[in-house]
mmCIF file with all atom_site columns, C-alpha atoms in Angstrom:
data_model
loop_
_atom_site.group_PDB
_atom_site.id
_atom_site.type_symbol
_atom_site.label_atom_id
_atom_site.label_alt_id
_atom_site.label_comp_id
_atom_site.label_asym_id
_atom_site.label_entity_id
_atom_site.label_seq_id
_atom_site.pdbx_PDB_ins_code
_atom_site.Cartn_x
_atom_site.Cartn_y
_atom_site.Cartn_z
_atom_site.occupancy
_atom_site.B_iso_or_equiv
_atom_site.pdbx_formal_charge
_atom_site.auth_seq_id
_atom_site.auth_comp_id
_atom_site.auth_asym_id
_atom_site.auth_atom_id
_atom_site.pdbx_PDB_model_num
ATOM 1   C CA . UNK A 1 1   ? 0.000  0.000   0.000   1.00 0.00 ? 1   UNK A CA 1
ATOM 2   C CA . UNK A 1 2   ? 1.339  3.434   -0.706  1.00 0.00 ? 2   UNK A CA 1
ATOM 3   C CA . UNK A 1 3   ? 0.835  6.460   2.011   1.00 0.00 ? 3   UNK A CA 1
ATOM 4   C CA . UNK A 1 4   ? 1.132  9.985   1.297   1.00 0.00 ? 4   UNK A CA 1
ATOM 5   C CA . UNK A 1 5   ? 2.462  11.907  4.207   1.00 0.00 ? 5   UNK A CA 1
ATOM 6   C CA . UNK A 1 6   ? 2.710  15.309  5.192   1.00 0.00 ? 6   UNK A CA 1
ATOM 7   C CA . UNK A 1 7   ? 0.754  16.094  2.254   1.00 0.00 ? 7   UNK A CA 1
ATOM 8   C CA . UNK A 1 8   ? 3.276  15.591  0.134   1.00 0.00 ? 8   UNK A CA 1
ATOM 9   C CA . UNK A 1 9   ? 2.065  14.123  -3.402  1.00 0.00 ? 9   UNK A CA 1
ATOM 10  C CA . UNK A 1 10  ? 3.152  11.180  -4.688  1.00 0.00 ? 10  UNK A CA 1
ATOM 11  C CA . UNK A 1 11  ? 3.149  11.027  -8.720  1.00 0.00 ? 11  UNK A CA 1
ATOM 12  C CA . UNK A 1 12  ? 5.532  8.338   -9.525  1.00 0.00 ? 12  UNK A CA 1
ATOM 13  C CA . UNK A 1 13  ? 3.084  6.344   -10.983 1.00 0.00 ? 13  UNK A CA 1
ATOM 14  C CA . UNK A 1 14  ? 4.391  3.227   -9.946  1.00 0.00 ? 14  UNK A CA 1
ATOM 15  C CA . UNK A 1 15  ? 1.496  0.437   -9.104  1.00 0.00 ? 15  UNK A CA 1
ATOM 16  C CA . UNK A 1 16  ? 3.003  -2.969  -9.188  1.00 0.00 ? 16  UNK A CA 1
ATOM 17  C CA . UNK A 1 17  ? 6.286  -4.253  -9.759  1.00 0.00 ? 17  UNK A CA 1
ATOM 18  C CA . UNK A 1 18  ? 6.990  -8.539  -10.592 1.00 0.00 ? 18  UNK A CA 1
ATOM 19  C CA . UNK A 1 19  ? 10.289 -9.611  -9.881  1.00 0.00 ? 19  UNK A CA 1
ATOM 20  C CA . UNK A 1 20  ? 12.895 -12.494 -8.730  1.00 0.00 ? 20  UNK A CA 1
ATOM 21  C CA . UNK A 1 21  ? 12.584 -12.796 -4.928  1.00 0.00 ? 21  UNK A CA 1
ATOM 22  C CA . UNK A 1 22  ? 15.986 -11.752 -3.175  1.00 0.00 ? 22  UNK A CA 1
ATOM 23  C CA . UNK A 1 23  ? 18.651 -14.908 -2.243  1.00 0.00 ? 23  UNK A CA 1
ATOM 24  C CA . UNK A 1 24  ? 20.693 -15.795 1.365   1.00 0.00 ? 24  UNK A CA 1
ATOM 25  C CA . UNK A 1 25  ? 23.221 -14.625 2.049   1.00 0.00 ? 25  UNK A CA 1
ATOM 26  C CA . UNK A 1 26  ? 25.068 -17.050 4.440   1.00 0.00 ? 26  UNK A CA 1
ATOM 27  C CA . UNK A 1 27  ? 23.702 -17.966 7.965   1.00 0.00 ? 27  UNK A CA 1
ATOM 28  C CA . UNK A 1 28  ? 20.811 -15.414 8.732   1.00 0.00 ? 28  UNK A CA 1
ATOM 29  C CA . UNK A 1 29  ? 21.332 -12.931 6.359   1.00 0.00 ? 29  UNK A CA 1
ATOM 30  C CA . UNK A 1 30  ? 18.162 -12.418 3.682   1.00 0.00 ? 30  UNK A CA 1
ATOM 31  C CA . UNK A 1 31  ? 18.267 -10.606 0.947   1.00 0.00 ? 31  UNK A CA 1
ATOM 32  C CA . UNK A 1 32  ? 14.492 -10.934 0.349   1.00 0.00 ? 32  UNK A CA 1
ATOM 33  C CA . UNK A 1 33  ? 11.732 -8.147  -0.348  1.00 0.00 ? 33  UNK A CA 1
ATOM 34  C CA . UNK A 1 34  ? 10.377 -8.718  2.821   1.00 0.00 ? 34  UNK A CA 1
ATOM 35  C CA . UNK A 1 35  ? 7.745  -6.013  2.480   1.00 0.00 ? 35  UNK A CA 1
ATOM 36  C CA . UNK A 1 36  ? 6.442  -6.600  -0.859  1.00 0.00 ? 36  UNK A CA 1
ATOM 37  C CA . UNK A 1 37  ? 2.490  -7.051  -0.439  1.00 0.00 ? 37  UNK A CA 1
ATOM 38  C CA . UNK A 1 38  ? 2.216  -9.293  -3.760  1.00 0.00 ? 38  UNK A CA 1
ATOM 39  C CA . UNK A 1 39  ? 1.872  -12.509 -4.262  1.00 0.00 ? 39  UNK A CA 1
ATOM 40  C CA . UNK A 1 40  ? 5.269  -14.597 -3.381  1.00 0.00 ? 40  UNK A CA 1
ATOM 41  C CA . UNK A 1 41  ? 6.128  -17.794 -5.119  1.00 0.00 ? 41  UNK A CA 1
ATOM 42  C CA . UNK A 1 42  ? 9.879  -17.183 -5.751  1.00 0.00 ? 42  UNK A CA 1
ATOM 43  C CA . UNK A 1 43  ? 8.772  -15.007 -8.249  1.00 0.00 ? 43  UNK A CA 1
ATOM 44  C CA . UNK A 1 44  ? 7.129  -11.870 -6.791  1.00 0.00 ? 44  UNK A CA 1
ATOM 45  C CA . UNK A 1 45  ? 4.253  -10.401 -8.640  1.00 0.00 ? 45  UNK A CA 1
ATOM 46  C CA . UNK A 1 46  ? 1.613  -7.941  -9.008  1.00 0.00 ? 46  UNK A CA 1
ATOM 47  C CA . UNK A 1 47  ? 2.741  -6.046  -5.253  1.00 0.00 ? 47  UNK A CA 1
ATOM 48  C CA . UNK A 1 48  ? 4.707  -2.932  -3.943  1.00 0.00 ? 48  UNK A CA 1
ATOM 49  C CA . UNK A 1 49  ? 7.667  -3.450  -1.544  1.00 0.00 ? 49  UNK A CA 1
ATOM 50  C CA . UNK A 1 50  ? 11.427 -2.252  -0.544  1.00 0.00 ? 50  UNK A CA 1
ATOM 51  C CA . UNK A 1 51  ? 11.571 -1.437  -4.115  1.00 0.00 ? 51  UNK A CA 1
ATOM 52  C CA . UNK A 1 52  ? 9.327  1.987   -3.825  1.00 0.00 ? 52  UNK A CA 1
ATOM 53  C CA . UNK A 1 53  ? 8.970  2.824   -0.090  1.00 0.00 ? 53  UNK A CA 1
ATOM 54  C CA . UNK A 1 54  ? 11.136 5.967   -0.530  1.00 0.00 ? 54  UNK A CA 1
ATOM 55  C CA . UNK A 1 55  ? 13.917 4.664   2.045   1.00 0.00 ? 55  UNK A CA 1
ATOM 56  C CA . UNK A 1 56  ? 17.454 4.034   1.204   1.00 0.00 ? 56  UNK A CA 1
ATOM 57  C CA . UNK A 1 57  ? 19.604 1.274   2.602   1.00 0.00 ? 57  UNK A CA 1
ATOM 58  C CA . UNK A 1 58  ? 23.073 1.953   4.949   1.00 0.00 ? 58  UNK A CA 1
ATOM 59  C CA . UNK A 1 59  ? 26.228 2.036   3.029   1.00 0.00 ? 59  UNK A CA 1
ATOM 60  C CA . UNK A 1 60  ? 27.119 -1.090  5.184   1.00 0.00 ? 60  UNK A CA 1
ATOM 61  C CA . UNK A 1 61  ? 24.712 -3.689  3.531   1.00 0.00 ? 61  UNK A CA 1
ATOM 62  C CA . UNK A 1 62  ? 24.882 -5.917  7.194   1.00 0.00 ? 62  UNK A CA 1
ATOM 63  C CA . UNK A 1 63  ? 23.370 -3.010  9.466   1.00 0.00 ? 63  UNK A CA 1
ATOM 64  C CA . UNK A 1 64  ? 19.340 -3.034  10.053  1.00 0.00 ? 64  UNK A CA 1
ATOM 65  C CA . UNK A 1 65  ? 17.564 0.240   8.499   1.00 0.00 ? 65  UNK A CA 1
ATOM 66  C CA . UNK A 1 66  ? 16.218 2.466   10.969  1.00 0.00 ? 66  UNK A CA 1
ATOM 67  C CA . UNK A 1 67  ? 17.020 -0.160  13.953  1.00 0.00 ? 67  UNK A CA 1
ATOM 68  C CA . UNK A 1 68  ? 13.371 -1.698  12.735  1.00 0.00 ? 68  UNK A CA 1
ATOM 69  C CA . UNK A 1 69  ? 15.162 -5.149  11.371  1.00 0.00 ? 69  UNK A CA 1
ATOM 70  C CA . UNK A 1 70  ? 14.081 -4.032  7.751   1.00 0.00 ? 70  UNK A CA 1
ATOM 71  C CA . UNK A 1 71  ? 17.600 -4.557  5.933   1.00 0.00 ? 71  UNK A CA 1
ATOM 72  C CA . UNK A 1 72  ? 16.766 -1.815  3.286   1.00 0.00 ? 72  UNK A CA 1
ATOM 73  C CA . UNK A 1 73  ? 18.571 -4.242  0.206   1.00 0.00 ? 73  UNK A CA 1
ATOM 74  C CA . UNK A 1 74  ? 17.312 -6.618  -2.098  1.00 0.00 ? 74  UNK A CA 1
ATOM 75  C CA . UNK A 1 75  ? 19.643 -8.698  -3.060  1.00 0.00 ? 75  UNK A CA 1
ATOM 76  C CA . UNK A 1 76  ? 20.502 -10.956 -5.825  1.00 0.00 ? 76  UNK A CA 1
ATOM 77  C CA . UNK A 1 77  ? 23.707 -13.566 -6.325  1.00 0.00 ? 77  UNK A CA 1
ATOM 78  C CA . UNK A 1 78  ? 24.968 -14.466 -9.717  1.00 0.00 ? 78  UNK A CA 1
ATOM 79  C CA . UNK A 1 79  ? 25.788 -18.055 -9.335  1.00 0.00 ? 79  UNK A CA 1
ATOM 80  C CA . UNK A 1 80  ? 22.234 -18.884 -8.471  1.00 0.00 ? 80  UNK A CA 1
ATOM 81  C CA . UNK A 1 81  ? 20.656 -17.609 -11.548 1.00 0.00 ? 81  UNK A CA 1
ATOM 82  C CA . UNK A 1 82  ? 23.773 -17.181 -14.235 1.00 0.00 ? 82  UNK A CA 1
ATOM 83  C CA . UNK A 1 83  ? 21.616 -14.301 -15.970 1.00 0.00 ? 83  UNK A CA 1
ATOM 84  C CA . UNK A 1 84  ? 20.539 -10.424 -15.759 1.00 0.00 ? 84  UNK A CA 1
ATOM 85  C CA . UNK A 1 85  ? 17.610 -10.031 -13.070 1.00 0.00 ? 85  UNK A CA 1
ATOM 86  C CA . UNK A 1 86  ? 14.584 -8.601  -14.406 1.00 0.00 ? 86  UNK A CA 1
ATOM 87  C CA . UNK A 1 87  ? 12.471 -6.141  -12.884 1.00 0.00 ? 87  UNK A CA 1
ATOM 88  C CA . UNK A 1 88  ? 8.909  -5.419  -14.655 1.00 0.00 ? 88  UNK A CA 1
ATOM 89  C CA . UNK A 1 89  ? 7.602  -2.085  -13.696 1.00 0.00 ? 89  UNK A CA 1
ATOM 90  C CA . UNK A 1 90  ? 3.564  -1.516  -14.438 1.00 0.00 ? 90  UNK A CA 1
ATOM 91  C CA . UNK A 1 91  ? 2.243  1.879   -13.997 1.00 0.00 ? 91  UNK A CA 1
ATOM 92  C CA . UNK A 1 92  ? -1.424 3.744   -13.644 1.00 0.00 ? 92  UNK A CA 1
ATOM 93  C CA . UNK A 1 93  ? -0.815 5.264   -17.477 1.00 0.00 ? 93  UNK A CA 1
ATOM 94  C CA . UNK A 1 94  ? 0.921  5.330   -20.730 1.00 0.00 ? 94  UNK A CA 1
ATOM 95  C CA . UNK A 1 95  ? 3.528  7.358   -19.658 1.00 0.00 ? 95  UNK A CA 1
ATOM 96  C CA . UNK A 1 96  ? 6.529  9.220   -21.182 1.00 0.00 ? 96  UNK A CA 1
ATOM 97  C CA . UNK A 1 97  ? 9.818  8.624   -19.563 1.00 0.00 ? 97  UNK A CA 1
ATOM 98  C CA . UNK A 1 98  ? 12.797 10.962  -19.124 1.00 0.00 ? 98  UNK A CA 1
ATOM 99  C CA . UNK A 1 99  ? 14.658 9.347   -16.857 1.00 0.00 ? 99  UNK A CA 1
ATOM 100 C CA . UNK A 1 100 ? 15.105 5.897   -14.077 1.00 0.00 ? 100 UNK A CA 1
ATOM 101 C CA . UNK A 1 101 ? 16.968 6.119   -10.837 1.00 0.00 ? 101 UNK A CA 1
ATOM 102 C CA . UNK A 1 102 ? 18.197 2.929   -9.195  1.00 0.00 ? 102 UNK A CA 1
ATOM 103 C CA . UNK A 1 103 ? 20.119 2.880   -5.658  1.00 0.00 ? 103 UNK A CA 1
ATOM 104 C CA . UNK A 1 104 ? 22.559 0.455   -5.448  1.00 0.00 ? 104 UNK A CA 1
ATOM 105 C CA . UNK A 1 105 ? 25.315 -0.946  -3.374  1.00 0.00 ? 105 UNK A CA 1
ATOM 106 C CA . UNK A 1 106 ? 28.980 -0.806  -4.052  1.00 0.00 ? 106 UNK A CA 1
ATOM 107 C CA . UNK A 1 107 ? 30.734 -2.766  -1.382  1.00 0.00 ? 107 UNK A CA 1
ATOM 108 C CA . UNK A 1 108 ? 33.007 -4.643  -3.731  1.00 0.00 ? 108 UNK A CA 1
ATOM 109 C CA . UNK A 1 109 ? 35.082 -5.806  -1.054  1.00 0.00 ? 109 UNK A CA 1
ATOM 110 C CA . UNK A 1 110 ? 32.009 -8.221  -0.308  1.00 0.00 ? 110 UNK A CA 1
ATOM 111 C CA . UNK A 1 111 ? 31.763 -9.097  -3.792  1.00 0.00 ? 111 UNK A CA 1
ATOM 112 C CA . UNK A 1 112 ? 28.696 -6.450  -3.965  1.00 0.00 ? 112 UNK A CA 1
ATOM 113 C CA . UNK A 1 113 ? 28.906 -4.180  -7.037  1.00 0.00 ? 113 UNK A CA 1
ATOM 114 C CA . UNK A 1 114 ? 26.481 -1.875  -9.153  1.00 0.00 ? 114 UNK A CA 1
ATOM 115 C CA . UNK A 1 115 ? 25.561 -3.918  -12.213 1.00 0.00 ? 115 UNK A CA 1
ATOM 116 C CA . UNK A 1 116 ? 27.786 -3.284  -15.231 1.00 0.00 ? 116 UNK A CA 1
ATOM 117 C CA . UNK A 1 117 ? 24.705 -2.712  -17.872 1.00 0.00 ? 117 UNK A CA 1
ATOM 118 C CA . UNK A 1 118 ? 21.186 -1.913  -17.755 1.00 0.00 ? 118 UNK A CA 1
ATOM 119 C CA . UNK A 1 119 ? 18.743 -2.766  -20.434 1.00 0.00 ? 119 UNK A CA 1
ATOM 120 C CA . UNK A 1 120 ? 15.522 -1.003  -20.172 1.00 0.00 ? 120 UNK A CA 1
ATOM 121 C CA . UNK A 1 121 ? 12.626 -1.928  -22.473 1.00 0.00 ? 121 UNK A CA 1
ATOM 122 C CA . UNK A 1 122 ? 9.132  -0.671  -23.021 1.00 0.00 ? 122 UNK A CA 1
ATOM 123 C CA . UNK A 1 123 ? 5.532  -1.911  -23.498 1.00 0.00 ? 123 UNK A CA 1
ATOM 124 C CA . UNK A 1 124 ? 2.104  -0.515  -23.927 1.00 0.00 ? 124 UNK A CA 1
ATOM 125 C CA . UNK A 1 125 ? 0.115  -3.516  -23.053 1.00 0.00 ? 125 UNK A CA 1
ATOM 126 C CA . UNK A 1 126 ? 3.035  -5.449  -20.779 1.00 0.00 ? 126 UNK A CA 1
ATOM 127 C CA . UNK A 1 127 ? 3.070  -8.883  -22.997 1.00 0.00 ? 127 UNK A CA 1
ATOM 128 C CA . UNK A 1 128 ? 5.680  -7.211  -26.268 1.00 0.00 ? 128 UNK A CA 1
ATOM 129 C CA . UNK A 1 129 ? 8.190  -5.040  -25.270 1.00 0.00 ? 129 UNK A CA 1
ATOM 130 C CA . UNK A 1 130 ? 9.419  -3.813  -29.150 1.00 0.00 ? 130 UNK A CA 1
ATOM 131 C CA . UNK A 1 131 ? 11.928 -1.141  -30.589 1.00 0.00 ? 131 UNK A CA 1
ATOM 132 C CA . UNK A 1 132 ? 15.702 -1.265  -29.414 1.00 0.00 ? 132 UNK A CA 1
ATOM 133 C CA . UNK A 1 133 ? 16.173 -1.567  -25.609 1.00 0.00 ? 133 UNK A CA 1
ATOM 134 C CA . UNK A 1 134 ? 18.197 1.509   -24.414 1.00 0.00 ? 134 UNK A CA 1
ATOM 135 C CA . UNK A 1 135 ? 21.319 -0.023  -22.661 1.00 0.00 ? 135 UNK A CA 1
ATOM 136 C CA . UNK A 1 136 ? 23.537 2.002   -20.436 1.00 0.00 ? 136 UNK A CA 1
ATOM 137 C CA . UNK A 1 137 ? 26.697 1.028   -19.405 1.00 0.00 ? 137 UNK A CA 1
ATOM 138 C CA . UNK A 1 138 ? 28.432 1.549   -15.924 1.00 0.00 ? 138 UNK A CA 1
ATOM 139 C CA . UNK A 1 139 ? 31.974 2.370   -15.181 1.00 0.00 ? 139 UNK A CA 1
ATOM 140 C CA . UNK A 1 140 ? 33.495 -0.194  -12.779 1.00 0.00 ? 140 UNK A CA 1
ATOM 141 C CA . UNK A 1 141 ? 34.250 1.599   -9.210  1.00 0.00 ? 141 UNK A CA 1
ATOM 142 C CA . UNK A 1 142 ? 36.444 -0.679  -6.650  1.00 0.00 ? 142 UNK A CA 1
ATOM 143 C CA . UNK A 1 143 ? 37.724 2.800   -5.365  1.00 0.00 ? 143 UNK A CA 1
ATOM 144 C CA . UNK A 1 144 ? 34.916 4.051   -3.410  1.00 0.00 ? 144 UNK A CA 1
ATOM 145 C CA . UNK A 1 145 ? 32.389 1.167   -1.480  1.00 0.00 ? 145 UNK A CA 1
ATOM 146 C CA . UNK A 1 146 ? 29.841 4.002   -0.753  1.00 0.00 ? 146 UNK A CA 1
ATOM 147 C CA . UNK A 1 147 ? 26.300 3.271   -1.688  1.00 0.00 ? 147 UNK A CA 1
ATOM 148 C CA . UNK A 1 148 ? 24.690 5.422   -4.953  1.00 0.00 ? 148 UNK A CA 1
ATOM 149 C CA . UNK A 1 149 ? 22.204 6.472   -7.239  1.00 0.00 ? 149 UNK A CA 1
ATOM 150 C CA . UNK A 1 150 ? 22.671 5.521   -10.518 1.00 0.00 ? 150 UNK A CA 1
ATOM 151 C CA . UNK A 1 151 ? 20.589 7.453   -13.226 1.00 0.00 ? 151 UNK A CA 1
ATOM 152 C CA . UNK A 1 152 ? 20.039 6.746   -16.644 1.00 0.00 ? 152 UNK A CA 1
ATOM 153 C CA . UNK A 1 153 ? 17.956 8.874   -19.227 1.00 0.00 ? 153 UNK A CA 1
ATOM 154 C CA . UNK A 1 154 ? 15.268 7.502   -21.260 1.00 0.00 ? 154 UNK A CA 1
ATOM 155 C CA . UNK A 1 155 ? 14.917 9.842   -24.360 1.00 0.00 ? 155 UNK A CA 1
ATOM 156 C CA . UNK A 1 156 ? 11.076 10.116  -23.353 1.00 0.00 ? 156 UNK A CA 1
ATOM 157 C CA . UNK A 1 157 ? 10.219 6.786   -24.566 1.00 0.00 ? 157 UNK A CA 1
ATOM 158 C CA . UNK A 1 158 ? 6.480  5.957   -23.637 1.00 0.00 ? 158 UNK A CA 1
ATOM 159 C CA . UNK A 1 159 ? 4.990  2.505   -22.410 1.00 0.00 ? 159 UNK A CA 1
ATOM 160 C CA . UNK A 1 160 ? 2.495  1.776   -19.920 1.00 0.00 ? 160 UNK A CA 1
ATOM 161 C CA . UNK A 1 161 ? 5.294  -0.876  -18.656 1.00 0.00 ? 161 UNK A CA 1
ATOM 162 C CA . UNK A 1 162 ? 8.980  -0.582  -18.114 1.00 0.00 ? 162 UNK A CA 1
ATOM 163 C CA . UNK A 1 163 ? 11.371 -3.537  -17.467 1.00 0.00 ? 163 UNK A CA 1
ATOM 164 C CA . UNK A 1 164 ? 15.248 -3.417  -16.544 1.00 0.00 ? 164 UNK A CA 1
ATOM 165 C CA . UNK A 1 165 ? 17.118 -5.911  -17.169 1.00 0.00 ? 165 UNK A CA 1
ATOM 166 C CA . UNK A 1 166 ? 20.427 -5.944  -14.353 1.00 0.00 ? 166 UNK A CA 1
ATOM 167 C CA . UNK A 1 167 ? 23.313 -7.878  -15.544 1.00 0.00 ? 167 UNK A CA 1
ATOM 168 C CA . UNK A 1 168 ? 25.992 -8.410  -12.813 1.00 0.00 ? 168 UNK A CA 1
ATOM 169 C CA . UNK A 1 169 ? 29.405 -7.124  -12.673 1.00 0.00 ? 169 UNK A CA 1
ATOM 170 C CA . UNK A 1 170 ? 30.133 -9.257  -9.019  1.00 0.00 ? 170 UNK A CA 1
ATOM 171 C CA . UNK A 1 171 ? 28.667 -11.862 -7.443  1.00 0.00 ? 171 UNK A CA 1
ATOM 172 C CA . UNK A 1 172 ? 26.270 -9.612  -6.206  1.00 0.00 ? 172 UNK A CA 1
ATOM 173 C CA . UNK A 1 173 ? 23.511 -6.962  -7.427  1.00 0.00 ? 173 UNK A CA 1
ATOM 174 C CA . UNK A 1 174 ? 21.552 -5.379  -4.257  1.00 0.00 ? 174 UNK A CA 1
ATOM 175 C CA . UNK A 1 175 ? 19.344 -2.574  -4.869  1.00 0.00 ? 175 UNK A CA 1
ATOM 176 C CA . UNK A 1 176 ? 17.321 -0.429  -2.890  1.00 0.00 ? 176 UNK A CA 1
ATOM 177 C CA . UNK A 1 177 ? 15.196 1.800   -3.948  1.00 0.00 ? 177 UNK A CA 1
ATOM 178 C CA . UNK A 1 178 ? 14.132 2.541   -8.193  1.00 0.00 ? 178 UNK A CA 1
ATOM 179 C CA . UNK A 1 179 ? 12.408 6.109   -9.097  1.00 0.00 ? 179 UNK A CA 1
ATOM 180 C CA . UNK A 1 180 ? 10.885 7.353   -12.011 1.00 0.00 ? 180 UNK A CA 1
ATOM 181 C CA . UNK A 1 181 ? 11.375 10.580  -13.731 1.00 0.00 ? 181 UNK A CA 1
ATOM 182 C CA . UNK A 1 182 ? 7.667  10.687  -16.248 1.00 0.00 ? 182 UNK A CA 1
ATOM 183 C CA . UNK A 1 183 ? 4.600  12.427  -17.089 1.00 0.00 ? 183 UNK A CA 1
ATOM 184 C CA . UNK A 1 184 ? 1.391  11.192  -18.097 1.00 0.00 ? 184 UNK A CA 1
ATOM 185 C CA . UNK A 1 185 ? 0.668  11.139  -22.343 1.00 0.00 ? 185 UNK A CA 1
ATOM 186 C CA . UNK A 1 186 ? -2.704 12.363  -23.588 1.00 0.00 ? 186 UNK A CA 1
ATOM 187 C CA . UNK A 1 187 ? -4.959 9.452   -24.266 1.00 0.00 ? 187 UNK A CA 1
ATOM 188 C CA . UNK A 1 188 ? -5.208 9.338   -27.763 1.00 0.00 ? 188 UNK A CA 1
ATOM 189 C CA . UNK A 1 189 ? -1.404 7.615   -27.580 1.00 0.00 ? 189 UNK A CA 1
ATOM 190 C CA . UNK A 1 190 ? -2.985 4.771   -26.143 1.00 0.00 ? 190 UNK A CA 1
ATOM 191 C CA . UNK A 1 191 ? -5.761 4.418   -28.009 1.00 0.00 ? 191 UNK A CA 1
ATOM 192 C CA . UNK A 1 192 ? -3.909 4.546   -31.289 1.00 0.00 ? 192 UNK A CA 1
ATOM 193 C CA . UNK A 1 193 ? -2.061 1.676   -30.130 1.00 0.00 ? 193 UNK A CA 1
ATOM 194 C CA . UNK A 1 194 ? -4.931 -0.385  -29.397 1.00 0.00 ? 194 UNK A CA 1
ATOM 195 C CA . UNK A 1 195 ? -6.510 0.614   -32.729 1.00 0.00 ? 195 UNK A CA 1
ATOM 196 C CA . UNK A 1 196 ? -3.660 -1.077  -34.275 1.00 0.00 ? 196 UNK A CA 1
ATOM 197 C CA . UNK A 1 197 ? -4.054 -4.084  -31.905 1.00 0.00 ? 197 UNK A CA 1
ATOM 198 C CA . UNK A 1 198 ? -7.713 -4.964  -32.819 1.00 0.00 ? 198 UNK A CA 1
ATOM 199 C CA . UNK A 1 199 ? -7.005 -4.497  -36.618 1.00 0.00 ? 199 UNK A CA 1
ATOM 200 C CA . UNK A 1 200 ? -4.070 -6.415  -36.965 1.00 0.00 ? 200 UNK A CA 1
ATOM 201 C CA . UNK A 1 201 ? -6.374 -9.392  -35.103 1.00 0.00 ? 201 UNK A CA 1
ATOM 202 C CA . UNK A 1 202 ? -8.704 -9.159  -37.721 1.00 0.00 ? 202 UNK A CA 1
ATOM 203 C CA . UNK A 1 203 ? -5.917 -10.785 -40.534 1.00 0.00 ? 203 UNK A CA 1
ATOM 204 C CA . UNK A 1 204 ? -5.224 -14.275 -38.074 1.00 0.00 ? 204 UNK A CA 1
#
């Protein structure tokens, strides 16, 4: 559930997100989404969680957030799934987008890095993502372990769903929060796309 406080607006447009579930990290240590309010099969689906709760996690992946035993990562390992992690975005509209931020750790000494490429795809109706994906590239940092936010433009491409597809740089991705720069498209976007839908049924 999302809650508006102090009046302040929230317009991110974000209503579900459908993702891998988080992985273990040795004894007692879960990287899980342990807030998401989906449904959970080791796939999470449909649900808000960690993801989009406007908190970021400690520098130091190991500490609790806010002393309330919420860890504040999600957290993926590469040897258990030997490909990117995908994260599937819907939102309330066709939207245009001008930009994603994702929040990531860099603790490299852990074998924790920021991923080394992002694709990020778009969809109208959230089963075809077409045209080219636009793929940003990260510069390796084993300098610095601070935690940060990564931002990547996205040309105002429009879609009504957004995926990212993480590919790993360590043995570890963990990310903590992902923000959307976009603003709504008039309708008639939309409904020229769904137009096109119904009369390209009408040939199969």
């Amino acid at each position: 559930m999302r809650v508006e406080l102090y009046g302040c607006y929230w317009s991110d447009g974000v209503v579900s997100y459908s993702m891998p579930q988080g992985d273990k990290r040795g004894n007692g240590w879960e990287f899980f989404d342990a807030t998401y309010d989906g449904h959970w099969d080791g796939e999470l689906r449909r649900g808000l969680g960690q993801l989009t709760d406007g908190r970021t996690g400690p520098d130091n992946f190991k500490m609790y957030h806010d002393n309330d035993r919420a860890q504040g990562w999600v957290g993926w390992r590469n040897d258990s799934r030997n490909q990117p992690v995908e994260i599937k975005f819907e939102f309330d509209k066709v939207r245009e987008f001008s930009a994603v931020h994702i929040y990531c750790n860099n603790e490299f000494t852990r074998g924790v890095q920021v991923f080394s490429q992002v694709d990020t795809l778009f969809s109208i109706g959230g089963k075809y993502y077409t045209g080219e994906p636009i793929t940003y590239t990260y510069m390796e940092d084993k300098i610095f372990e601070t935690s940060r936010n990564i931002t990547i433009k996205l040309h105002h491409r429009v879609g009504k769903f957004v995926k990212l597809r993480l590919h790993f740089s360590d043995r570890w991705i963990m990310v903590s929060e992902v923000t959307f720069d976009s603003g709504k498209t008039i309708n008639h976007i939309q409904d020229m796309y769904l137009h096109r839908v119904k009369t390209a049924n009408l040939y199969f």
